[in-house]
Amino acid sequence: MKQTERIDGRIIDIFKKSKGEFVSGQTLSNMMKVTRTAVWKHIERLRREGYIIVSTPSKGYRLIDVPDRLSVPEIKRTIKTRLIGEEVLIFDEVDSTNQIAMEMGAKGGEDGLVVIAESQLHGKGRLGRTWISPKGVNLYVSVLLRPEFSPHQASVLTMMASVAAAAAISKTTGLDAKIKWPNDILVEQKKVSGILTEMNAEEEKINYVVIGIGINVNMKKEDLPGNLRMPATSLMESLGRRVDRIEVLCAFLESLDSNYEDLKNRGIMSIVQKWRMLCSTLNKRIKVVLPGEVIEGVAEDITLEGGLVVRIGEELTKVIYAGDISVLG
Ligand code: BT5
């Protein structure tokens, strides 16, 4: 990163930490070790990028608003990760970020590559379903990974992404985000995010995996159709104010990065334990709809392969690996 961009990034950091208070030109100049004229030039640059910064001669500068546009420099200056996001690609409109990331995987794309779009024409859900992806308000992100474990362990990656998403939402908004098995993130029992993991593998070896996540950030209630599988919300609807997409995105990628490190160094249990803590499905009575069969029981635990252990009788449990569940209360 260039020196100018680094200083821009640090100025924005200081503004964000000052939580809307004025920061004097002198403070910025001392902290950046540049002249006050240089500070002014950086502020002008940021204004041209869409930052709304007011200034008064006596008090200094105050950040009023950030541009609501996903950009590589903005992400690079915010994100603190080791592997994930080393390379970031941002598109205005794509069919599906997962599709692009899978194509990049086939072409030898790097471990940790992140593909983002402002909108998707054919956002994919599980089982051929559609992910509604309006422009400029939400996050549609796919991460390419090349983990060195076998395909039957792949569902831990969806668990890892769920943990990262719930943690990032709670950290940036204070909302109580919970995981619903297998791939939903809920706020106030409404779906705010979904994850779709796709992979290219041989019998014993994963070639590459793509973790795709959609997070409803600033979407309005009216833009969510009423006929969804389950009630849905966005962070803005639940919080009552607009949310900075970059903050949520970077918190998610950072959490994913550190959980991926944990997974590689400490094994699957490190993820499973966190998943259990964040899951709202366990110990609840649930209904599971399987092809040709509907079962009811209590969701007891998760297996290391991501299967949900359902107790259906005193002596009888069943492990389900795919399907949709509803919580009976
Ligand atoms: C999912 O599927 O929840 C996985 C969604 C993954 C989307 C991301 S976006 C980036 C990446 N690129 C892609 O192409 N996909 C991934 P599933 O559990 O099958 O849920 C899909 C169902 O949720 C739909 O059938 C709708 O009922 C509902 N739905 C669709 N869009 C929604 C939205 N924006 N918010 C809440 N619910 C939605």
CSV table of C-alpha atoms and ligand atoms in Angstrom, one decimal:
chain,number,residue,atom,x,y,z
A,1,MET,CA,0.0,0.0,0.0
A,2,LYS,CA,1.3,3.5,-0.8
A,3,GLN,CA,2.2,5.9,1.9
A,4,THR,CA,-0.6,8.3,1.0
A,5,GLU,CA,-3.2,5.5,1.3
A,6,ARG,CA,-1.7,4.4,4.6
A,7,ILE,CA,-2.1,7.9,6.0
A,8,ASP,CA,-5.7,8.2,4.6
A,9,GLY,CA,-6.5,5.0,6.3
A,10,ARG,CA,-5.1,6.1,9.7
A,11,ILE,CA,-7.0,9.4,9.5
A,12,ILE,CA,-10.2,7.5,8.9
A,13,ASP,CA,-9.4,5.2,11.8
A,14,ILE,CA,-8.9,8.2,14.1
A,15,PHE,CA,-12.2,9.7,13.0
A,16,LYS,CA,-14.0,6.4,13.5
A,17,LYS,CA,-12.5,6.1,17.0
A,18,SER,CA,-13.5,9.6,17.9
A,19,LYS,CA,-17.1,8.6,17.3
A,20,GLY,CA,-18.3,11.8,15.6
A,21,GLU,CA,-16.3,14.3,17.7
A,22,PHE,CA,-14.1,16.9,16.3
A,23,VAL,CA,-10.4,16.1,15.9
A,24,SER,CA,-8.0,19.1,15.6
A,25,GLY,CA,-5.7,19.5,12.7
A,26,GLN,CA,-2.8,19.7,15.1
A,27,THR,CA,-3.7,16.3,16.7
A,28,LEU,CA,-3.9,14.7,13.2
A,29,SER,CA,-0.6,16.3,12.2
A,30,ASN,CA,1.1,15.1,15.4
A,31,MET,CA,-0.2,11.6,15.0
A,32,MET,CA,0.6,11.3,11.3
A,33,LYS,CA,4.0,13.1,11.7
A,34,VAL,CA,3.1,15.3,8.7
A,35,THR,CA,2.5,19.1,8.4
A,36,ARG,CA,-1.0,20.6,8.9
A,37,THR,CA,-1.0,21.4,5.2
A,38,ALA,CA,-0.4,17.8,4.4
A,39,VAL,CA,-3.3,16.8,6.7
A,40,TRP,CA,-5.5,19.2,4.8
A,41,LYS,CA,-4.5,17.6,1.5
A,42,HIS,CA,-5.4,14.2,2.8
A,43,ILE,CA,-8.8,15.5,4.0
A,44,GLU,CA,-9.4,16.9,0.5
A,45,ARG,CA,-8.5,13.6,-1.0
A,46,LEU,CA,-10.9,11.7,1.3
A,47,ARG,CA,-13.7,14.2,0.5
A,48,ARG,CA,-13.2,13.6,-3.3
A,49,GLU,CA,-13.6,9.8,-2.5
A,50,GLY,CA,-17.0,10.6,-1.0
A,51,TYR,CA,-16.2,11.1,2.7
A,52,ILE,CA,-18.3,13.9,4.3
A,53,ILE,CA,-15.9,15.7,6.5
A,54,VAL,CA,-16.8,19.1,8.0
A,55,SER,CA,-14.1,21.5,9.3
A,56,THR,CA,-14.1,24.6,11.5
A,57,PRO,CA,-11.0,26.7,12.1
A,58,SER,CA,-11.3,26.4,15.9
A,59,LYS,CA,-12.2,22.8,16.4
A,60,GLY,CA,-10.7,21.0,13.4
A,61,TYR,CA,-12.3,18.2,11.4
A,62,ARG,CA,-15.3,15.9,12.0
A,63,LEU,CA,-16.3,12.9,10.0
A,64,ILE,CA,-20.0,13.0,9.2
A,65,ASP,CA,-20.5,10.1,6.7
A,66,VAL,CA,-18.5,7.5,4.8
A,67,PRO,CA,-19.1,6.6,1.2
A,68,ASP,CA,-21.5,3.7,0.9
A,69,ARG,CA,-19.5,2.0,-1.8
A,70,LEU,CA,-17.4,-1.1,-1.5
A,71,SER,CA,-13.9,-0.4,-2.8
A,72,VAL,CA,-10.6,-2.3,-2.7
A,73,PRO,CA,-8.7,0.6,-1.1
A,74,GLU,CA,-11.3,1.1,1.6
A,75,ILE,CA,-11.3,-2.6,2.4
A,76,LYS,CA,-7.5,-2.9,2.4
A,77,ARG,CA,-7.2,0.1,4.7
A,78,THR,CA,-9.7,-1.4,7.2
A,79,ILE,CA,-8.9,-5.1,7.2
A,80,LYS,CA,-6.4,-6.9,9.4
A,81,THR,CA,-6.0,-10.4,8.2
A,82,ARG,CA,-3.1,-12.8,7.5
A,83,LEU,CA,-4.5,-14.8,4.5
A,84,ILE,CA,-8.0,-13.9,3.6
A,85,GLY,CA,-8.4,-10.9,1.5
A,86,GLU,CA,-4.8,-10.7,0.3
A,87,GLU,CA,-6.5,-10.4,-3.1
A,88,VAL,CA,-10.0,-8.8,-3.4
A,89,LEU,CA,-12.1,-8.5,-6.5
A,90,ILE,CA,-15.1,-6.3,-6.6
A,91,PHE,CA,-17.7,-6.3,-9.3
A,92,ASP,CA,-20.7,-4.1,-9.9
A,93,GLU,CA,-23.0,-6.8,-11.1
A,94,VAL,CA,-22.5,-10.5,-11.5
A,95,ASP,CA,-24.7,-13.6,-11.9
A,96,SER,CA,-23.2,-15.1,-8.7
A,97,THR,CA,-20.0,-14.3,-6.7
A,98,ASN,CA,-19.8,-18.1,-5.9
A,99,GLN,CA,-19.8,-18.9,-9.6
A,100,ILE,CA,-16.9,-16.4,-10.2
A,101,ALA,CA,-14.9,-17.7,-7.2
A,102,MET,CA,-15.4,-21.3,-8.4
A,103,GLU,CA,-14.1,-20.2,-11.9
A,104,MET,CA,-11.2,-18.5,-10.2
A,105,GLY,CA,-10.5,-21.7,-8.2
A,106,ALA,CA,-10.4,-23.7,-11.5
A,107,LYS,CA,-7.9,-21.2,-12.9
A,108,GLY,CA,-5.6,-21.5,-9.9
A,109,GLY,CA,-6.8,-18.5,-7.9
A,110,GLU,CA,-5.0,-18.0,-4.6
A,111,ASP,CA,-6.0,-19.4,-1.2
A,112,GLY,CA,-8.0,-16.6,0.5
A,113,LEU,CA,-9.2,-14.8,-2.6
A,114,VAL,CA,-12.3,-12.7,-1.9
A,115,VAL,CA,-14.9,-12.0,-4.6
A,116,ILE,CA,-17.5,-9.3,-3.8
A,117,ALA,CA,-20.4,-7.8,-5.9
A,118,GLU,CA,-22.7,-4.9,-5.4
A,119,SER,CA,-25.5,-7.0,-6.9
A,120,GLN,CA,-26.2,-10.5,-8.2
A,121,LEU,CA,-28.6,-11.4,-11.0
A,122,HIS,CA,-28.7,-15.1,-10.0
A,123,GLY,CA,-27.6,-15.2,-6.4
A,124,LYS,CA,-27.6,-18.9,-5.4
A,125,GLY,CA,-29.1,-20.4,-2.3
A,126,ARG,CA,-28.9,-24.1,-1.4
A,127,LEU,CA,-30.8,-26.8,-3.4
A,128,GLY,CA,-31.2,-24.6,-6.4
A,129,ARG,CA,-32.9,-21.8,-4.5
A,130,THR,CA,-32.4,-18.1,-5.2
A,131,TRP,CA,-30.7,-15.5,-3.0
A,132,ILE,CA,-32.3,-12.0,-3.4
A,133,SER,CA,-29.4,-9.6,-4.1
A,134,PRO,CA,-30.5,-6.0,-4.6
A,135,LYS,CA,-27.8,-3.5,-5.5
A,136,GLY,CA,-25.7,-1.4,-3.2
A,137,VAL,CA,-27.3,-2.2,0.1
A,138,ASN,CA,-26.1,-5.7,1.2
A,139,LEU,CA,-23.0,-7.9,1.2
A,140,TYR,CA,-22.5,-10.7,-1.4
A,141,VAL,CA,-19.2,-12.2,-0.7
A,142,SER,CA,-17.4,-15.5,-1.8
A,143,VAL,CA,-14.1,-16.6,-0.3
A,144,LEU,CA,-11.9,-19.2,-2.1
A,145,LEU,CA,-10.0,-21.6,0.2
A,146,ARG,CA,-7.6,-24.5,-0.5
A,147,PRO,CA,-7.8,-26.4,2.8
A,148,GLU,CA,-5.7,-29.5,3.2
A,149,PHE,CA,-8.3,-31.8,4.5
A,150,SER,CA,-10.6,-34.4,3.1
A,151,PRO,CA,-14.0,-33.7,1.5
A,152,HIS,CA,-16.0,-35.3,4.3
A,153,GLN,CA,-14.7,-32.7,6.7
A,154,ALA,CA,-15.8,-29.8,4.4
A,155,SER,CA,-18.9,-28.9,6.3
A,156,VAL,CA,-16.8,-27.6,9.1
A,157,LEU,CA,-16.0,-24.7,6.7
A,158,THR,CA,-19.7,-23.8,6.6
A,159,MET,CA,-19.7,-24.0,10.4
A,160,MET,CA,-16.6,-21.8,10.5
A,161,ALA,CA,-18.3,-19.2,8.2
A,162,SER,CA,-21.4,-19.2,10.4
A,163,VAL,CA,-19.3,-18.6,13.5
A,164,ALA,CA,-17.5,-15.8,11.7
A,165,ALA,CA,-20.7,-14.2,10.5
A,166,ALA,CA,-22.5,-14.3,13.8
A,167,ALA,CA,-19.4,-12.9,15.6
A,168,ALA,CA,-19.0,-10.1,13.0
A,169,ILE,CA,-22.7,-9.1,13.2
A,170,SER,CA,-22.6,-9.0,17.0
A,171,LYS,CA,-19.3,-7.2,17.2
A,172,THR,CA,-20.3,-4.4,14.7
A,173,THR,CA,-23.9,-3.9,15.7
A,174,GLY,CA,-24.3,-5.3,19.2
A,175,LEU,CA,-27.2,-7.4,17.9
A,176,ASP,CA,-27.5,-10.9,19.3
A,177,ALA,CA,-26.8,-13.0,16.1
A,178,LYS,CA,-27.4,-16.7,16.4
A,179,ILE,CA,-26.8,-19.7,14.1
A,180,LYS,CA,-29.7,-21.8,12.9
A,181,TRP,CA,-28.6,-25.2,11.6
A,182,PRO,CA,-27.3,-25.7,9.0
A,183,ASN,CA,-26.4,-22.3,7.4
A,184,ASP,CA,-28.6,-19.5,8.5
A,185,ILE,CA,-27.8,-16.5,10.7
A,186,LEU,CA,-30.7,-15.1,12.6
A,187,VAL,CA,-31.3,-11.9,14.4
A,188,GLU,CA,-34.5,-11.7,16.5
A,189,GLN,CA,-35.3,-15.2,15.0
A,190,LYS,CA,-35.3,-13.7,11.5
A,191,LYS,CA,-32.9,-14.6,8.8
A,192,VAL,CA,-30.3,-11.9,8.1
A,193,SER,CA,-27.7,-14.0,6.4
A,194,GLY,CA,-27.2,-17.3,4.6
A,195,ILE,CA,-24.2,-19.3,3.6
A,196,LEU,CA,-23.6,-21.5,0.6
A,197,THR,CA,-20.5,-23.7,0.5
A,198,GLU,CA,-19.5,-25.2,-2.8
A,199,MET,CA,-16.4,-27.4,-3.5
A,200,ASN,CA,-14.3,-29.1,-6.2
A,201,ALA,CA,-12.9,-32.3,-4.8
A,202,GLU,CA,-11.5,-35.7,-5.5
A,203,GLU,CA,-12.2,-38.8,-3.4
A,204,GLU,CA,-9.7,-38.0,-0.7
A,205,LYS,CA,-8.7,-34.4,-1.4
A,206,ILE,CA,-10.3,-31.0,-1.7
A,207,ASN,CA,-9.0,-29.0,-4.6
A,208,TYR,CA,-10.8,-25.8,-3.6
A,209,VAL,CA,-13.8,-24.7,-1.7
A,210,VAL,CA,-15.9,-21.5,-2.1
A,211,ILE,CA,-17.7,-20.1,1.0
A,212,GLY,CA,-20.4,-17.7,-0.2
A,213,ILE,CA,-22.2,-15.5,2.2
A,214,GLY,CA,-25.1,-13.0,1.8
A,215,ILE,CA,-25.7,-10.6,4.6
A,216,ASN,CA,-28.7,-8.3,4.5
A,217,VAL,CA,-27.2,-5.0,5.8
A,218,ASN,CA,-29.2,-2.0,4.7
A,219,MET,CA,-32.1,-3.6,2.9
A,220,LYS,CA,-35.5,-2.2,3.6
A,221,LYS,CA,-38.3,-4.5,4.9
A,222,GLU,CA,-40.4,-3.6,1.8
A,223,ASP,CA,-37.7,-5.1,-0.5
A,224,LEU,CA,-37.9,-8.5,1.2
A,225,PRO,CA,-40.7,-10.5,-0.4
A,226,GLY,CA,-43.3,-11.9,2.0
A,227,ASN,CA,-43.1,-15.4,0.6
A,228,LEU,CA,-39.6,-16.4,1.8
A,229,ARG,CA,-38.9,-19.7,3.5
A,230,MET,CA,-38.7,-18.0,6.9
A,231,PRO,CA,-39.1,-14.4,8.2
A,232,ALA,CA,-36.2,-12.3,7.1
A,233,THR,CA,-34.6,-9.0,8.3
A,234,SER,CA,-31.6,-6.8,7.7
A,235,LEU,CA,-29.2,-5.3,10.2
A,236,MET,CA,-30.7,-1.8,9.5
A,237,GLU,CA,-34.3,-3.0,10.1
A,238,SER,CA,-33.3,-4.7,13.4
A,239,LEU,CA,-31.1,-1.8,14.6
A,240,GLY,CA,-33.1,1.1,13.4
A,241,ARG,CA,-30.1,2.8,11.7
A,242,ARG,CA,-27.9,2.4,8.6
A,243,VAL,CA,-24.9,0.1,9.1
A,244,ASP,CA,-21.4,0.6,7.5
A,245,ARG,CA,-21.1,-2.3,5.1
A,246,ILE,CA,-17.3,-2.1,5.1
A,247,GLU,CA,-17.2,-2.5,8.9
A,248,VAL,CA,-19.4,-5.6,8.8
A,249,LEU,CA,-17.5,-7.0,5.8
A,250,CYS,CA,-14.0,-6.5,7.4
A,251,ALA,CA,-15.2,-7.9,10.7
A,252,PHE,CA,-16.5,-11.0,8.9
A,253,LEU,CA,-13.3,-11.5,6.9
A,254,GLU,CA,-11.1,-11.0,10.0
A,255,SER,CA,-13.1,-13.5,12.1
A,256,LEU,CA,-13.0,-15.9,9.2
A,257,ASP,CA,-9.2,-15.5,8.9
A,258,SER,CA,-8.6,-16.1,12.6
A,259,ASN,CA,-11.0,-19.1,12.8
A,260,TYR,CA,-9.3,-20.6,9.7
A,261,GLU,CA,-6.0,-20.3,11.5
A,262,ASP,CA,-7.5,-22.0,14.6
A,263,LEU,CA,-9.0,-24.7,12.4
A,264,LYS,CA,-5.6,-25.4,10.8
A,265,ASN,CA,-3.7,-25.3,14.1
A,266,ARG,CA,-6.1,-26.6,16.7
A,267,GLY,CA,-8.4,-28.8,14.6
A,268,ILE,CA,-12.1,-29.1,14.0
A,269,MET,CA,-13.2,-29.1,17.7
A,270,SER,CA,-12.0,-25.4,18.0
A,271,ILE,CA,-14.8,-24.5,15.5
A,272,VAL,CA,-17.4,-26.9,16.7
A,273,GLN,CA,-17.1,-25.5,20.3
A,274,LYS,CA,-17.7,-22.0,19.1
A,275,TRP,CA,-20.6,-23.1,16.8
A,276,ARG,CA,-22.3,-24.8,19.8
A,277,MET,CA,-22.1,-21.6,21.8
A,278,LEU,CA,-23.6,-19.5,19.0
A,279,CYS,CA,-26.3,-21.9,17.9
A,280,SER,CA,-30.0,-21.3,18.7
A,281,THR,CA,-31.1,-24.7,17.4
A,282,LEU,CA,-29.6,-27.0,20.1
A,283,ASN,CA,-31.9,-28.2,22.9
A,284,LYS,CA,-35.0,-27.1,20.9
A,285,ARG,CA,-37.8,-29.2,19.6
A,286,ILE,CA,-37.6,-29.2,15.9
A,287,LYS,CA,-39.3,-30.5,12.8
A,288,VAL,CA,-37.2,-31.9,10.0
A,289,VAL,CA,-38.5,-32.2,6.4
A,290,LEU,CA,-36.5,-34.9,4.6
A,291,PRO,CA,-37.3,-36.4,1.2
A,292,GLY,CA,-40.4,-38.6,1.8
A,293,GLU,CA,-40.2,-38.2,5.6
A,294,VAL,CA,-40.9,-35.7,8.3
A,295,ILE,CA,-39.5,-36.2,11.8
A,296,GLU,CA,-39.9,-34.3,15.0
A,297,GLY,CA,-37.5,-34.4,17.9
A,298,VAL,CA,-35.0,-32.5,20.0
A,299,ALA,CA,-31.9,-31.1,18.4
A,300,GLU,CA,-29.2,-32.5,20.7
A,301,ASP,CA,-25.8,-31.8,19.3
A,302,ILE,CA,-23.7,-31.4,16.1
A,303,THR,CA,-21.3,-34.0,14.9
A,304,LEU,CA,-17.7,-33.2,13.7
A,305,GLU,CA,-19.0,-33.7,10.1
A,306,GLY,CA,-21.7,-31.0,10.6
A,307,GLY,CA,-24.6,-33.5,11.1
A,308,LEU,CA,-27.4,-32.5,13.5
A,309,VAL,CA,-28.1,-35.1,16.1
A,310,VAL,CA,-31.9,-35.3,16.7
A,311,ARG,CA,-33.4,-37.3,19.6
A,312,ILE,CA,-36.7,-38.8,18.4
A,313,GLY,CA,-37.3,-41.2,21.2
A,314,GLU,CA,-35.7,-42.3,24.5
A,315,GLU,CA,-33.5,-44.8,22.8
A,316,LEU,CA,-33.5,-43.3,19.3
A,317,THR,CA,-31.4,-40.6,17.7
A,318,LYS,CA,-31.0,-39.7,14.1
A,319,VAL,CA,-28.3,-37.7,12.4
A,320,ILE,CA,-29.3,-35.4,9.6
A,321,TYR,CA,-26.8,-34.0,7.2
A,322,ALA,CA,-28.9,-31.9,4.8
A,323,GLY,CA,-32.4,-30.5,4.8
A,324,ASP,CA,-34.5,-27.8,6.3
A,325,ILE,CA,-35.6,-27.6,9.9
A,326,SER,CA,-38.1,-25.5,11.7
A,327,VAL,CA,-38.0,-24.8,15.4
A,328,LEU,CA,-41.3,-25.8,17.2
A,329,GLY,CA,-40.7,-23.5,20.1
B,1,BT5,C1,-28.8,-19.7,1.7
B,1,BT5,O1,-29.6,-20.6,1.0
B,1,BT5,O2,-29.2,-19.2,2.7
B,1,BT5,C2,-27.5,-19.4,1.1
B,1,BT5,C3,-27.4,-18.1,0.5
B,1,BT5,C4,-26.0,-17.7,0.0
B,1,BT5,C5,-26.0,-16.4,-0.7
B,1,BT5,C6,-24.6,-16.0,-1.0
B,1,BT5,S1,-24.5,-14.4,-1.7
B,1,BT5,C7,-22.9,-14.6,-2.1
B,1,BT5,C8,-22.7,-16.0,-2.7
B,1,BT5,N1,-23.0,-16.0,-4.1
B,1,BT5,C9,-24.1,-16.8,-4.3
B,1,BT5,O3,-24.5,-16.9,-5.5
B,1,BT5,N2,-24.6,-17.2,-3.2
B,1,BT5,C10,-23.8,-16.9,-2.1
B,1,BT5,P1,-31.0,-21.3,1.5
B,1,BT5,O4,-30.8,-21.8,2.9
B,1,BT5,O5,-31.4,-22.2,0.5
B,1,BT5,O6,-31.9,-20.0,1.6
B,1,BT5,C11,-32.5,-19.5,0.4
B,1,BT5,C12,-33.9,-19.1,0.7
B,1,BT5,O7,-33.8,-17.9,1.6
B,1,BT5,C13,-34.7,-18.6,-0.5
B,1,BT5,O8,-35.4,-19.7,-1.1
B,1,BT5,C14,-35.6,-17.6,0.1
B,1,BT5,O9,-36.8,-18.2,0.7
B,1,BT5,C15,-34.8,-17.0,1.2
B,1,BT5,N3,-34.1,-15.8,0.8
B,1,BT5,C16,-33.7,-15.4,-0.4
B,1,BT5,N4,-33.0,-14.2,-0.4
B,1,BT5,C17,-33.0,-13.8,0.8
B,1,BT5,C18,-32.5,-12.7,1.5
B,1,BT5,N5,-31.8,-11.8,0.9
B,1,BT5,N6,-32.6,-12.6,2.8
B,1,BT5,C19,-33.3,-13.6,3.5
B,1,BT5,N7,-33.9,-14.7,3.0
B,1,BT5,C20,-33.7,-14.8,1.6
